[in-house]
Coordinates of C-alpha atoms in Angstrom, one line a residue:
Chain A
M1244 CA 37.9 37.3 11.4
S1245 CA 35.6 37.5 8.4
G1246 CA 33.9 34.4 6.9
L1247 CA 34.7 32.3 3.6
I1248 CA 31.6 31.3 1.5
Q1249 CA 33.4 30.2 -1.7
H1250 CA 37.0 30.5 -3.0
S1251 CA 38.4 30.7 -6.0
G1252 CA 42.1 30.1 -6.6
I1253 CA 44.9 28.6 -7.5
A1254 CA 45.7 25.2 -6.7
A1255 CA 49.8 23.7 -5.9
L1256 CA 50.4 19.3 -5.4
L1257 CA 51.9 18.8 -2.8
P1258 CA 51.9 14.6 -3.8
R1259 CA 52.8 13.6 -0.3
D1260 CA 51.9 12.4 3.1
N1261 CA 52.8 12.9 6.3
I1262 CA 54.3 16.6 6.1
D1263 CA 54.5 16.9 9.8
T1264 CA 54.7 20.8 10.4
D1265 CA 58.2 21.2 10.7
Q1266 CA 58.3 20.8 6.9
I1267 CA 55.9 23.3 7.4
I1268 CA 57.0 26.1 9.3
P1269 CA 60.3 24.5 10.3
S1270 CA 61.5 26.0 14.6
R1271 CA 64.2 27.7 13.9
E1272 CA 62.1 29.4 11.4
M1273 CA 59.5 30.5 14.5
K1274 CA 61.6 33.1 16.0
K1275 CA 59.9 35.8 17.9
V1276 CA 56.2 35.6 20.0
S1277 CA 54.1 36.9 17.7
K1278 CA 51.8 35.2 14.8
L1279 CA 53.1 37.8 12.4
G1280 CA 56.4 37.4 9.8
L1281 CA 55.9 33.5 10.1
S1282 CA 55.3 33.0 6.1
D1283 CA 58.3 33.7 4.8
G1284 CA 59.8 31.1 6.6
L1285 CA 57.4 28.9 5.2
F1286 CA 58.6 25.5 3.6
A1287 CA 61.6 27.2 4.1
G1288 CA 63.5 23.5 4.0
Q1289 CA 62.6 23.1 0.4
R1290 CA 61.6 26.5 -0.8
Y1291 CA 65.2 28.0 -0.5
R1292 CA 68.4 25.9 -1.8
A1293 CA 70.2 26.4 2.0
P1294 CA 69.0 27.3 6.0
G1295 CA 69.6 30.5 6.7
S1296 CA 69.5 31.3 2.9
R1297 CA 66.7 33.3 1.3
K1298 CA 67.6 32.1 -2.1
R1299 CA 64.3 30.4 -3.8
N1300 CA 64.7 26.3 -4.2
P1301 CA 63.9 26.7 -9.0
D1302 CA 62.0 22.9 -8.1
F1303 CA 60.0 24.2 -5.1
I1304 CA 56.4 24.4 -6.7
L1305 CA 55.4 27.4 -4.4
N1306 CA 58.2 29.0 -6.7
Q1307 CA 57.1 28.6 -9.9
P1308 CA 54.9 30.5 -11.1
P1309 CA 51.4 30.2 -12.0
Y1310 CA 51.6 28.2 -8.3
D1311 CA 53.5 31.2 -6.9
Q1312 CA 49.4 32.6 -6.2
A1313 CA 49.0 29.4 -5.4
T1314 CA 45.8 30.0 -2.4
I1315 CA 44.5 26.0 -2.2
L1316 CA 46.5 23.6 -1.5
L1317 CA 46.7 19.5 -2.3
S1318 CA 48.2 16.7 -0.7
G1319 CA 48.3 12.8 0.5
K1320 CA 48.0 11.6 3.9
N1321 CA 48.1 12.6 6.9
F1322 CA 48.7 16.4 6.4
G1323 CA 49.7 18.7 9.4
C1324 CA 50.9 15.7 11.4
G1325 CA 53.5 16.2 13.8
S1326 CA 53.9 19.5 16.3
S1327 CA 51.0 21.0 17.5
R1328 CA 52.8 24.4 16.0
E1329 CA 50.2 27.4 15.0
H1330 CA 53.0 28.6 13.4
A1331 CA 52.5 26.6 10.6
V1332 CA 48.9 27.8 10.3
W1333 CA 49.8 31.4 10.4
A1334 CA 52.4 31.0 7.6
L1335 CA 50.1 29.9 5.6
A1336 CA 47.3 31.9 6.3
E1337 CA 49.9 34.6 5.9
F1338 CA 51.6 33.6 2.2
G1339 CA 47.6 33.4 1.1
I1340 CA 47.2 29.8 1.9
K1341 CA 43.0 30.1 2.0
V1342 CA 41.8 26.2 1.4
I1343 CA 44.4 22.7 2.0
I1344 CA 42.5 19.1 0.5
A1345 CA 43.9 16.6 2.0
E1346 CA 43.5 12.6 2.0
S1347 CA 43.4 13.3 5.5
F1348 CA 44.9 15.3 8.0
G1349 CA 47.2 16.1 11.1
E1350 CA 43.8 16.3 14.0
I1351 CA 45.5 19.7 16.3
F1352 CA 47.0 21.2 12.7
Y1353 CA 42.8 20.7 11.0
N1354 CA 41.6 22.6 14.5
N1355 CA 43.8 25.1 14.5
C1356 CA 43.2 25.3 10.3
V1357 CA 39.2 26.3 11.2
R1358 CA 40.2 28.6 14.5
N1359 CA 42.4 30.8 11.6
G1360 CA 40.2 30.7 8.4
I1361 CA 41.7 27.9 6.5
L1362 CA 39.6 25.5 5.4
P1363 CA 40.7 22.6 5.9
I1364 CA 38.6 19.8 3.0
Q1365 CA 39.2 15.7 3.3
L1366 CA 38.8 14.1 -0.1
P1367 CA 39.7 10.3 -1.7
P1368 CA 42.6 10.1 -3.0
A1369 CA 41.5 9.5 -6.4
A1370 CA 39.7 13.4 -6.3
I1371 CA 42.3 14.3 -5.3
A1372 CA 44.2 13.0 -7.6
E1373 CA 41.3 14.2 -10.4
L1374 CA 41.1 17.7 -8.9
A1375 CA 45.2 18.7 -9.3
A1376 CA 45.0 18.7 -13.2
A1377 CA 42.8 21.0 -12.6
I1378 CA 45.1 24.5 -12.5
N1379 CA 41.9 26.5 -10.5
L1380 CA 39.9 25.4 -8.2
T1381 CA 36.1 26.5 -6.6
I1382 CA 35.1 26.5 -3.5
D1383 CA 31.6 26.9 -2.1
L1384 CA 30.9 26.7 2.0
E1385 CA 27.9 26.6 1.6
A1386 CA 27.4 23.6 -1.1
T1387 CA 31.1 21.3 0.5
S1388 CA 32.1 21.6 -2.5
V1389 CA 35.0 21.3 -5.2
T1390 CA 35.1 21.8 -8.3
A1391 CA 37.9 22.1 -11.3
T1392 CA 37.2 26.1 -12.2
Q1393 CA 37.2 25.7 -15.9
G1394 CA 34.4 22.8 -15.2
G1395 CA 34.3 19.6 -14.5
D1396 CA 33.3 17.0 -11.8
S1397 CA 32.3 18.1 -8.6
Y1398 CA 33.2 17.4 -5.2
K1399 CA 31.1 17.0 -1.9
F1400 CA 33.1 17.2 1.0
D1401 CA 32.2 16.4 4.6
M1402 CA 32.8 18.6 7.8
A1403 CA 31.4 18.6 10.7
P1404 CA 28.9 21.4 11.3
S1405 CA 30.5 23.4 14.2
D1406 CA 33.7 23.6 11.6
R1407 CA 31.5 24.8 9.0
D1408 CA 30.0 26.9 11.2
M1409 CA 33.2 28.7 13.1
L1410 CA 34.5 29.2 8.9
L1411 CA 31.1 30.4 7.4
K1412 CA 30.8 33.1 10.1
G1413 CA 34.3 34.1 11.3
L1414 CA 33.1 33.2 14.9
D1415 CA 35.2 33.9 17.9
P1416 CA 34.8 30.9 19.5
I1417 CA 36.3 32.7 22.7
A1418 CA 33.0 35.0 22.6
M1419 CA 31.6 31.8 21.9
T1420 CA 32.2 30.4 25.2
L1421 CA 31.9 33.0 27.2
T1422 CA 28.2 33.1 26.2
H1423 CA 27.5 29.6 28.8
E1424 CA 29.9 31.6 31.6
A1425 CA 26.6 30.8 34.1
A1426 CA 25.9 27.9 33.2
I1427 CA 30.1 27.1 32.6
K1428 CA 29.9 28.6 37.0
A1429 CA 27.7 26.7 38.0
F1430 CA 28.8 23.6 36.3
L1431 CA 32.2 24.2 38.0
K1432 CA 31.0 24.2 41.8
K1433 CA 29.7 21.1 41.5
D1434 CA 32.7 19.7 40.2
R1435 CA 34.2 21.3 43.8
A1436 CA 31.7 19.5 45.7
A1437 CA 32.4 16.1 43.8
R1438 CA 35.9 16.0 43.2
P1439 CA 37.3 18.9 46.2
W1440 CA 41.2 17.4 45.3
V1441 CA 40.8 19.2 41.5
Y1442 CA 39.8 22.1 42.9
Chain B
M1176 CA 27.6 20.3 28.3
S1177 CA 26.7 19.4 24.8
L1178 CA 26.6 22.7 22.8
P1179 CA 24.2 23.4 19.9
S1180 CA 26.9 23.0 17.6
G1181 CA 27.4 19.5 17.8
R1182 CA 30.8 19.9 20.5
D1183 CA 30.6 19.8 23.4
L1184 CA 31.6 22.1 26.5
I1185 CA 34.6 20.3 28.3
A1186 CA 35.8 21.9 31.5
I1187 CA 39.9 21.5 31.1
D1188 CA 41.3 20.8 34.6
R1189 CA 45.3 22.1 34.4
T1190 CA 45.7 24.0 31.7
L1191 CA 49.9 23.0 30.5
L1192 CA 52.2 25.9 28.7
H1193 CA 56.1 26.5 27.3
E1194 CA 57.7 29.4 26.6
R1195 CA 57.8 28.0 23.1
T1196 CA 53.8 28.5 22.0
G1197 CA 52.8 29.3 25.6
S1198 CA 53.9 33.4 25.7
V1199 CA 52.0 33.8 22.7
A1200 CA 48.8 32.2 24.0
L1201 CA 49.6 34.4 27.4
R1202 CA 51.1 37.8 25.1
A1203 CA 47.5 37.0 22.7
L1204 CA 45.5 37.2 25.6
E1205 CA 47.0 40.1 27.1
A1206 CA 45.9 42.0 23.7
D1207 CA 43.1 41.1 24.1
G1208 CA 42.3 42.2 27.4
R1209 CA 41.1 38.9 27.9
P1210 CA 42.3 37.4 32.2
V1211 CA 43.4 33.5 32.8
A1212 CA 40.0 32.7 34.2
Y1213 CA 41.3 30.6 36.4
P1214 CA 45.1 30.8 37.1
D1215 CA 45.0 28.7 40.2
R1216 CA 45.2 25.2 37.1
V1217 CA 47.4 27.2 34.8
Y1218 CA 51.1 26.8 34.7
A1219 CA 53.6 27.5 32.5
L1220 CA 57.2 25.8 32.6
M1221 CA 60.3 25.9 30.8
D1222 CA 62.4 23.2 28.4
H1223 CA 62.3 23.6 24.5
I1224 CA 64.2 26.2 24.0
V1225 CA 66.2 26.8 26.8
S1226 CA 69.9 26.1 27.2
N1227 CA 71.3 22.8 27.8
A1228 CA 74.9 24.0 28.7
P1229 CA 75.9 23.0 32.6
D1230 CA 76.6 26.7 33.6
R1231 CA 72.7 28.0 31.4
G1232 CA 72.0 30.6 33.3
A1233 CA 68.3 31.9 34.0
N1234 CA 67.7 33.5 30.1
S1235 CA 70.2 31.0 28.0
A1236 CA 68.6 30.1 24.8
R1237 CA 69.4 27.8 23.0
M1238 CA 69.0 29.5 19.7
P1239 CA 69.9 32.6 18.6
D1240 CA 67.2 36.0 20.0
G1241 CA 65.8 33.0 22.0
E1242 CA 65.8 34.4 24.9
A1243 CA 62.7 37.4 24.4
F1244 CA 61.0 33.7 24.1
I1245 CA 61.1 33.0 28.3
T1246 CA 61.9 36.5 29.6
E1247 CA 58.0 36.8 27.5
T1248 CA 56.7 34.0 29.1
R1249 CA 58.2 34.7 32.1
D1250 CA 56.4 38.6 32.3
A1251 CA 53.2 36.9 31.2
A1252 CA 52.9 33.8 33.5
K1253 CA 53.7 36.7 36.5
T1254 CA 51.0 39.5 34.6
A1255 CA 48.5 37.0 35.0
G1256 CA 49.7 34.9 38.0
I1257 CA 50.2 31.8 37.0
H1258 CA 53.0 29.2 38.3
L1259 CA 55.4 29.3 36.9
I1260 CA 58.1 26.5 36.5
D1261 CA 61.3 28.7 35.9
V1262 CA 64.8 27.9 34.5
L1263 CA 66.4 27.6 37.4
D1264 CA 63.4 26.2 39.4
P1265 CA 65.5 22.4 40.9
N1266 CA 62.2 20.3 39.1
Q1267 CA 61.9 22.3 35.5
G1268 CA 61.7 20.9 33.5
I1269 CA 59.9 18.9 29.7
V1270 CA 57.2 19.2 30.9
H1271 CA 55.9 15.7 30.4
V1272 CA 58.3 14.6 32.4
V1273 CA 57.5 17.3 34.7
A1274 CA 53.7 17.7 35.4
P1275 CA 53.7 13.6 36.6
E1276 CA 56.5 14.5 38.9
L1277 CA 55.1 16.3 40.1
G1278 CA 51.5 15.2 40.1
I1279 CA 50.3 18.5 38.4
A1280 CA 49.1 15.7 35.8
Q1281 CA 47.4 12.9 38.1
P1282 CA 44.2 9.8 37.3
G1283 CA 41.1 11.8 35.8
L1284 CA 42.0 15.2 35.2
S1285 CA 41.6 17.2 31.7
L1286 CA 45.0 18.5 31.3
V1287 CA 45.8 20.5 27.5
C1288 CA 48.8 22.1 26.9
P1289 CA 49.7 23.2 23.5
D1290 CA 52.1 20.8 22.5
S1291 CA 51.5 17.7 20.9
H1292 CA 53.3 15.2 22.9
T1293 CA 51.2 15.8 25.8
C1294 CA 49.0 12.3 25.4
T1295 CA 52.2 11.6 26.7
L1296 CA 50.1 12.1 30.1
G1297 CA 47.7 9.3 29.0
G1298 CA 49.5 7.0 31.0
L1299 CA 48.4 8.2 34.5
G1300 CA 44.8 7.6 33.2
A1301 CA 44.2 11.6 32.1
L1302 CA 42.6 12.8 29.6
A1303 CA 45.3 15.2 28.3
W1304 CA 45.8 16.0 24.9
G1305 CA 47.7 18.4 22.8
I1306 CA 46.3 21.8 21.7
G1307 CA 46.9 25.0 19.5
S1308 CA 47.6 28.2 20.6
S1309 CA 44.5 30.4 20.2
D1310 CA 43.0 27.0 22.1
A1311 CA 44.8 27.7 25.0
E1312 CA 44.0 31.0 24.9
H1313 CA 40.3 29.5 24.5
A1314 CA 40.8 27.5 27.8
M1315 CA 42.7 29.8 29.9
A1316 CA 40.0 32.9 29.3
T1317 CA 37.1 30.1 29.5
G1318 CA 38.2 27.3 32.1
C1319 CA 36.9 24.8 28.8
L1320 CA 37.0 23.6 25.4
Q1321 CA 34.9 23.5 22.4
V1322 CA 35.5 19.9 22.0
K1323 CA 34.8 17.1 18.5
K1324 CA 34.2 13.8 20.8
P1325 CA 36.8 11.8 19.4
P1326 CA 35.9 8.5 17.8
Q1327 CA 37.6 5.4 20.4
M1328 CA 40.5 2.7 19.4
R1329 CA 41.0 0.3 21.5
I1330 CA 45.1 -1.8 21.3
T1331 CA 45.5 -5.1 23.5
L1332 CA 48.7 -6.2 23.8
S1333 CA 48.7 -9.9 25.6
G1334 CA 51.6 -11.5 26.9
E1335 CA 54.6 -11.6 28.4
L1336 CA 57.3 -9.2 26.2
R1337 CA 60.6 -10.5 25.2
D1338 CA 64.0 -9.9 26.2
G1339 CA 65.2 -6.0 25.7
V1340 CA 61.7 -4.8 24.2
T1341 CA 60.5 -1.2 26.4
A1342 CA 57.9 0.8 26.1
K1343 CA 59.6 2.4 22.8
D1344 CA 59.4 -0.4 20.9
I1345 CA 56.4 -1.6 21.5
A1346 CA 54.8 2.4 20.1
L1347 CA 57.2 1.8 17.0
H1348 CA 55.8 -1.4 16.7
V1349 CA 51.9 -0.4 16.8
I1350 CA 53.2 2.5 14.4
M1351 CA 55.2 0.4 11.8
R1352 CA 51.6 -1.4 11.8
F1353 CA 48.9 0.8 11.5
G1354 CA 50.4 3.8 9.6
A1355 CA 51.5 6.6 10.7
A1356 CA 48.2 8.2 9.9
G1357 CA 46.6 5.3 11.7
A1358 CA 45.0 5.9 14.8
K1359 CA 42.3 7.9 12.4
R1360 CA 42.1 10.8 15.2
C1361 CA 41.0 8.2 18.2
A1362 CA 41.3 8.4 21.2
V1363 CA 43.0 5.2 21.6
E1364 CA 43.4 3.3 25.2
Y1365 CA 46.2 0.4 26.0
A1366 CA 44.9 -2.3 27.9
G1367 CA 45.2 -6.0 27.8
D1368 CA 48.3 -8.0 30.9
T1369 CA 51.3 -6.7 29.0
I1370 CA 50.0 -2.5 29.7
A1371 CA 48.9 -3.6 32.9
A1372 CA 52.9 -5.5 33.2
L1373 CA 54.3 -2.2 32.3
P1374 CA 55.4 0.4 34.8
I1375 CA 54.2 3.8 34.9
E1376 CA 57.5 5.9 33.0
G1377 CA 57.3 2.9 30.3
R1378 CA 53.1 3.4 30.4
L1379 CA 53.6 7.6 29.8
T1380 CA 56.7 6.6 26.5
L1381 CA 54.1 4.5 25.7
C1382 CA 51.2 7.3 25.1
N1383 CA 53.3 10.0 24.3
L1384 CA 53.7 8.2 20.8
A1385 CA 50.1 8.1 20.3
V1386 CA 50.0 11.7 18.3
E1387 CA 53.2 10.2 15.7
F1388 CA 50.2 7.5 15.1
A1389 CA 47.5 10.4 14.7
A1390 CA 45.3 9.8 17.5
F1391 CA 44.1 12.4 19.4
T1392 CA 45.8 10.8 22.7
A1393 CA 45.6 7.8 24.4
L1394 CA 44.7 6.4 27.1
I1395 CA 45.8 3.8 29.6
A1396 CA 43.2 2.9 32.8
P1397 CA 44.5 3.7 36.0
D1398 CA 45.4 1.2 38.5
E1399 CA 47.8 0.8 42.0
A1400 CA 50.7 1.0 40.3
T1401 CA 49.6 4.3 38.9
F1402 CA 48.4 5.3 42.5
D1403 CA 51.2 4.8 44.0
Y1404 CA 53.3 6.7 41.6
V1405 CA 51.3 9.5 42.6
K1406 CA 51.3 9.4 46.1
G1407 CA 52.9 12.0 48.0
R1408 CA 54.0 13.3 45.5
P1409 CA 53.8 17.7 45.8
H1410 CA 50.3 18.7 43.9
A1411 CA 48.9 15.1 44.4
P1412 CA 45.8 15.0 47.2
K1413 CA 46.9 14.4 50.3
G1414 CA 45.0 12.9 53.3
A1415 CA 40.7 12.9 53.5
A1416 CA 41.5 14.0 49.8
W1417 CA 43.6 11.0 48.3
T1418 CA 41.7 8.9 50.0
Q1419 CA 38.0 10.4 48.1
A1420 CA 40.8 11.3 44.7
V1421 CA 41.3 7.5 44.7
S1422 CA 38.3 5.9 45.0
E1423 CA 37.9 7.6 42.8
W1424 CA 39.8 7.0 39.8
R1425 CA 39.3 3.1 41.0
T1426 CA 35.9 3.7 39.1
L1427 CA 38.3 5.8 35.8
E1428 CA 38.9 1.8 33.9
T1429 CA 36.5 1.0 30.9
D1430 CA 33.1 -1.1 31.6
P1431 CA 33.7 -4.6 30.9
D1432 CA 30.5 -4.0 27.6
A1433 CA 31.7 -0.7 25.9
R1434 CA 32.0 -1.0 22.6
F1435 CA 35.2 0.6 20.4
D1436 CA 34.7 2.4 17.5
F1437 CA 38.2 0.2 16.0
E1438 CA 39.7 -2.5 18.3
H1439 CA 43.5 -3.7 17.2
A1440 CA 44.2 -6.5 19.2
I1441 CA 48.3 -7.3 20.0
D1442 CA 50.2 -10.6 20.5
A1443 CA 53.2 -9.5 22.8
Q1444 CA 55.5 -11.7 21.9
D1445 CA 55.5 -10.6 18.3
I1446 CA 57.3 -7.1 19.1
L1447 CA 61.0 -7.4 18.6
P1448 CA 62.7 -4.4 19.7
T1449 CA 62.0 -1.6 16.6
V1450 CA 64.0 1.6 15.2
T1451 CA 62.8 4.2 12.1
W1452 CA 65.7 3.7 8.5
G1453 CA 62.9 6.4 6.7
T1454 CA 61.9 10.0 7.7
S1455 CA 58.5 9.2 9.6
P1456 CA 57.5 6.7 12.1
E1457 CA 55.9 4.2 9.9
Q1458 CA 59.3 3.6 8.4
A1459 CA 60.3 1.8 10.8
V1460 CA 61.5 -2.4 11.1
P1461 CA 63.2 -4.8 13.8
I1462 CA 66.7 -3.7 14.5
T1463 CA 67.6 -7.3 13.5
S1464 CA 66.3 -7.1 9.6
A1465 CA 67.2 -4.9 6.7
V1466 CA 66.6 -1.8 5.1
P1467 CA 63.3 -2.7 3.4
T1468 CA 61.9 -2.3 -0.2
P1469 CA 60.8 0.7 -0.9
T1470 CA 56.5 0.3 -2.5
T1471 CA 55.6 4.8 -2.6
D1472 CA 57.1 7.9 -3.5
D1473 CA 57.8 9.0 -0.1
D1474 CA 59.7 5.3 0.6
H1475 CA 62.4 6.0 -2.9
R1476 CA 62.3 10.1 -0.4
A1477 CA 63.3 8.7 2.6
L1478 CA 65.8 6.1 1.7
A1479 CA 67.6 9.2 -1.1
Y1480 CA 67.0 11.4 2.6
M1481 CA 68.6 8.6 4.8
D1482 CA 71.1 7.6 2.1
I1483 CA 70.8 4.5 2.6
T1484 CA 70.2 1.3 0.4
P1485 CA 67.1 -1.1 0.5
G1486 CA 68.8 -4.7 2.1
T1487 CA 71.6 -3.2 3.8
A1488 CA 71.3 -4.7 7.3
L1489 CA 70.0 -2.5 10.0
S1490 CA 73.6 -2.9 11.9
D1491 CA 75.3 -2.1 9.0
I1492 CA 74.5 1.1 9.1
A1493 CA 77.6 3.4 10.8
L1494 CA 76.3 6.2 12.7
G1495 CA 78.1 9.5 13.9
G1496 CA 75.7 11.0 16.6
A1497 CA 73.5 9.5 19.4
F1498 CA 71.6 11.1 20.9
I1499 CA 69.9 10.3 24.6
G1500 CA 66.8 12.4 25.5
S1501 CA 63.3 14.4 25.4
C1502 CA 59.7 13.7 26.5
T1503 CA 59.8 10.7 25.4
N1504 CA 62.9 8.5 27.1
A1505 CA 65.1 11.1 29.7
R1506 CA 63.1 9.9 33.3
L1507 CA 65.0 7.6 35.4
T1508 CA 64.2 4.7 34.2
D1509 CA 65.3 5.3 30.6
L1510 CA 68.4 7.2 32.3
R1511 CA 69.9 3.6 34.5
A1512 CA 68.8 1.5 31.4
A1513 CA 71.2 3.2 29.3
A1514 CA 74.3 3.2 32.3
R1515 CA 73.7 -0.4 32.4
I1516 CA 74.9 -1.4 28.7
L1517 CA 77.7 2.0 28.6
A1518 CA 79.3 1.3 32.6
G1519 CA 82.8 0.3 32.0
R1520 CA 82.5 1.1 27.7
K1521 CA 83.9 4.0 25.8
V1522 CA 81.3 5.2 23.4
A1523 CA 82.4 4.6 19.0
E1524 CA 85.5 7.2 17.3
G1525 CA 83.8 9.3 15.7
V1526 CA 80.2 9.3 17.3
R1527 CA 79.2 11.9 19.3
A1528 CA 77.2 11.6 21.6
V1529 CA 74.9 13.3 24.3
C1530 CA 72.2 13.5 27.3
V1531 CA 70.5 15.2 28.5
P1532 CA 67.8 14.5 31.4
G1533 CA 64.3 15.3 30.8
S1534 CA 64.0 17.5 34.5
G1535 CA 66.6 18.4 37.3
S1536 CA 64.6 15.7 39.4
V1537 CA 66.0 13.5 36.7
K1538 CA 69.4 14.8 36.9
R1539 CA 70.2 14.9 40.9
A1540 CA 68.9 11.6 40.7
A1541 CA 70.4 10.0 38.1
E1542 CA 73.2 11.6 39.5
A1543 CA 72.9 10.4 43.1
E1544 CA 73.3 6.9 41.5
G1545 CA 76.6 8.3 39.4
I1546 CA 74.5 7.6 36.1
D1547 CA 76.2 11.0 34.7
R1548 CA 79.7 9.5 36.1
I1549 CA 78.8 6.2 33.9
F1550 CA 78.0 8.6 30.8
T1551 CA 80.2 11.0 30.7
E1552 CA 83.1 8.2 31.1
A1553 CA 81.3 6.4 28.2
G1554 CA 82.2 9.8 26.5
F1555 CA 78.2 11.3 26.6
L1556 CA 78.2 14.7 27.2
W1557 CA 75.7 15.7 29.5
G1558 CA 73.2 18.9 30.2
S1559 CA 71.1 20.3 31.8
P1560 CA 66.9 19.5 31.1
G1561 CA 65.2 20.1 28.5
C1562 CA 63.8 18.9 24.8
A1563 CA 67.1 19.7 23.7
F1564 CA 68.5 18.2 20.7
C1565 CA 65.1 16.5 20.1
F1566 CA 64.0 19.1 18.0
Y1567 CA 67.0 22.1 16.3
A1568 CA 65.1 25.7 17.1
G1569 CA 68.4 26.8 15.1
G1570 CA 71.7 27.5 17.5
E1571 CA 73.6 24.9 17.9
T1572 CA 73.2 20.6 16.4
F1573 CA 74.2 17.5 14.6
A1574 CA 76.8 18.7 11.5
P1575 CA 74.5 18.3 8.7
G1576 CA 74.4 15.2 7.0
T1577 CA 74.5 13.4 10.5
R1578 CA 73.7 10.3 10.9
V1579 CA 72.1 10.2 14.8
V1580 CA 70.5 7.2 16.7
S1581 CA 68.0 8.6 19.0
S1582 CA 65.5 8.4 22.3
T1583 CA 63.2 10.9 20.9
N1584 CA 60.0 11.1 19.1
R1585 CA 60.3 11.8 15.6
N1586 CA 63.0 11.4 13.0
F1587 CA 61.2 13.7 10.0
E1588 CA 63.7 15.4 7.6
G1589 CA 65.5 18.4 9.0
R1590 CA 63.9 17.5 12.5
Q1591 CA 66.8 17.1 14.3
G1592 CA 69.5 19.7 12.3
P1593 CA 69.6 20.2 8.3
G1594 CA 70.4 17.4 7.0
V1595 CA 70.7 15.6 10.0
R1596 CA 70.1 11.4 9.9
T1597 CA 67.5 10.5 12.6
H1598 CA 66.8 6.9 13.4
L1599 CA 64.3 6.4 16.3
A1600 CA 65.3 3.6 19.1
S1601 CA 64.9 3.1 23.2
P1602 CA 67.5 3.9 25.6
A1603 CA 69.0 1.0 26.0
I1604 CA 69.3 0.5 21.1
V1605 CA 70.2 4.1 21.9
A1606 CA 73.6 3.6 24.2
A1607 CA 74.6 0.3 22.5
S1608 CA 74.4 1.9 19.1
A1609 CA 76.7 4.5 20.4
I1610 CA 79.2 2.6 21.7
L1611 CA 79.0 0.2 18.7
G1612 CA 79.0 2.7 16.3
R1613 CA 76.6 1.6 14.2
L1614 CA 72.7 0.8 15.0
G1615 CA 72.8 -2.5 17.2
T1616 CA 71.5 -4.0 20.9
P1617 CA 73.3 -4.5 24.0
E1618 CA 73.9 -8.5 22.8
N1619 CA 76.5 -6.9 19.4
I1620 CA 78.7 -5.6 21.9
T1621 CA 81.4 -8.5 22.5
A1622 CA 83.7 -6.8 24.4

C-alpha cells in the first residue's frame, strides 16, 4: 500500500447522518469471498433504480457529473455505522474514494479506512457545510488541513498520530506488530503462568 | 505494551470468525503466506448465510451462490488448524449465541470477531469488540491487535424495571435518549442495581446493541450470576483452574474511585416498552405513544421510507411480518417470553411470522419444552439456526414494502430486504404484535 500525503479531487455531499455500511454496500452485493469487484455494488440501493438492476438512478449524486468522478465524500454524523463489513471500505476504495469527511464515524469503519488507505477526517458541521459549497477540495495530510481548491478557509483536523503515520507511510500493521514478536512471546509466557485457564 | 504510535499492543485471547467475513480474512492470510499464530484460540462458525430450512444440507446457503462462503471457510479453517463449528454440528449457531453457550466467551478475556455485534459478549464481563477483516488477519497472524484506548462511559441504572420491560427496551431507550452516535466510541459500562438484577441472557442483549449506540464495546462487571452461567460449559475452566479463574474474575469489577469520561444515570422506572418507528435505532418511542413530529431531514426521509405519518398511534400501525431471531434476541429466555404470549393463540391473518432459534442448543432446549409446537401452532415458521432474516443477503425474505416487527438489531433501510420496513422490539412485543396484526403489547390482546 502506498502512502497518501496530499490529495485534490471532486467532493460529493451525502447530506445525512447515520449512513450505515448496509447502505454503502448491501449484503446482497457481497457475492464472492474476495476483496475485489465490490465497487459495482457501492451504494447499490441508491445508485441503481431497483435491487439487482444496473440501471442508474439519475437522482443519486454519484451518478451526476462531475460527482461521478468524486474521490472525496462529505457527510454527517456516524458515517459507516452498523455492520463491520470491510467490504464497504474495499468498495469505496475500488470506486476511487480517497478521503471521507464527516462529523463522526462508526468506530470499526474508521479503522477499516485507515487499514485500506482511505483518509477519514472528522470536522464540525459548519466546516462541512462550508466545504460542501466547493466542488474541488485539497487535503494535506502532513499539514492535517482541508481547503477548497479554488481558495477559501482552511480547516485543520485532528488525527491520532498512529493513524496518520499508517496513512502517510502506507505501513503494513501486521509486519509492524511482528517486529515485537519476542516481546509478545515473553508476555504470553508470563500471562500463561498467571492465567493458565486462558491457554 | 504501549507502541511509539500511541496505540497499545493488546494480546487477543480469542478470535472468532464467521463464514461471511472470516472466509475472506482466512483466504487473505493464506495468500500472504502468514500462518495463524495460535490456532487453538481461533474459532470459525457458520451463521450468516447458512440456509434456515429445517432440512438443510452441509453447504446449503440462503443466498444465491452463497455456498462458496461456507465451503471456503470450512476448507480454510481446516488448513489453518483452527476450531470449526460447522453447519451440521449440533452446537452450530450464531457466533454471539454460541460463544457464551459453549463457554468460549468468559469474563476477563480479550475477544474479537469481524462482526460488529461482538460487543454482545461484554455481557459476561469479557472485553469483546467487533473488527474488520484486516484486523482479523492481524489478530490471527500475531495474536495481538494495535488498539487505541477508548474513552470510558458509565451508564448507571437504578430501581426495578416496570412489568414488560426487557433488556431490549433498556437498550432502545438508551439509544433513543442519547442518540445513535451517543456513545462517542466509548467503552460503555452498564452498572447499577437494575443491571445486577438482569439475567445473563438479558445482559448479552443489552450489550449486543452497544454498537448501534456507536460504542467501541459495552461491558457488565461479572458477578455470581455470571460465574453460575459460565460454570460447567464445555470450554469453561474446570477443577483447580475454575477456582483460580473465579478468584481472578472477582477482581474485574470497576474500582469504587474509578473516573469515567462520561457518566449517565437512568431511573429504571423511566423505561417503557420501546419500539422503533424509523430507520435508525435512535428513532424509537414507547409503544404506548405516537409517531413523533419530524425535526430533521433524516426524520422526513425515515417517515417516507416507513410510510407512516406523524401523530399515528403506534398501536394503529398494521403489520405484514414478524420475526424472532438474531444475536440480539434468539436465546432460550427470548423464545420462552414469546411462547408465553403465543400459547393457544394464532398469528393474525396477513402476517408472515418466522422464528429462528439462535443455535442448535437453543433449538433443542426449546423443542424439549414444547416451545416449537407453540410457535408452529400459532402460525410461525420454525427455522434452523443462523442469522436468518436479521439481514437480507439476496435470496428469500419478506416481500418489498412489508412492515415487519422484529426482535433484531437494525432497522436500516433495506436491512431485511429491499423496501422492507422494520420495527425493532423485544420478543414479547413481536409475539403480541404478530397476534394483533399491529404493533402492541401483551396487554392489548383481549382474546
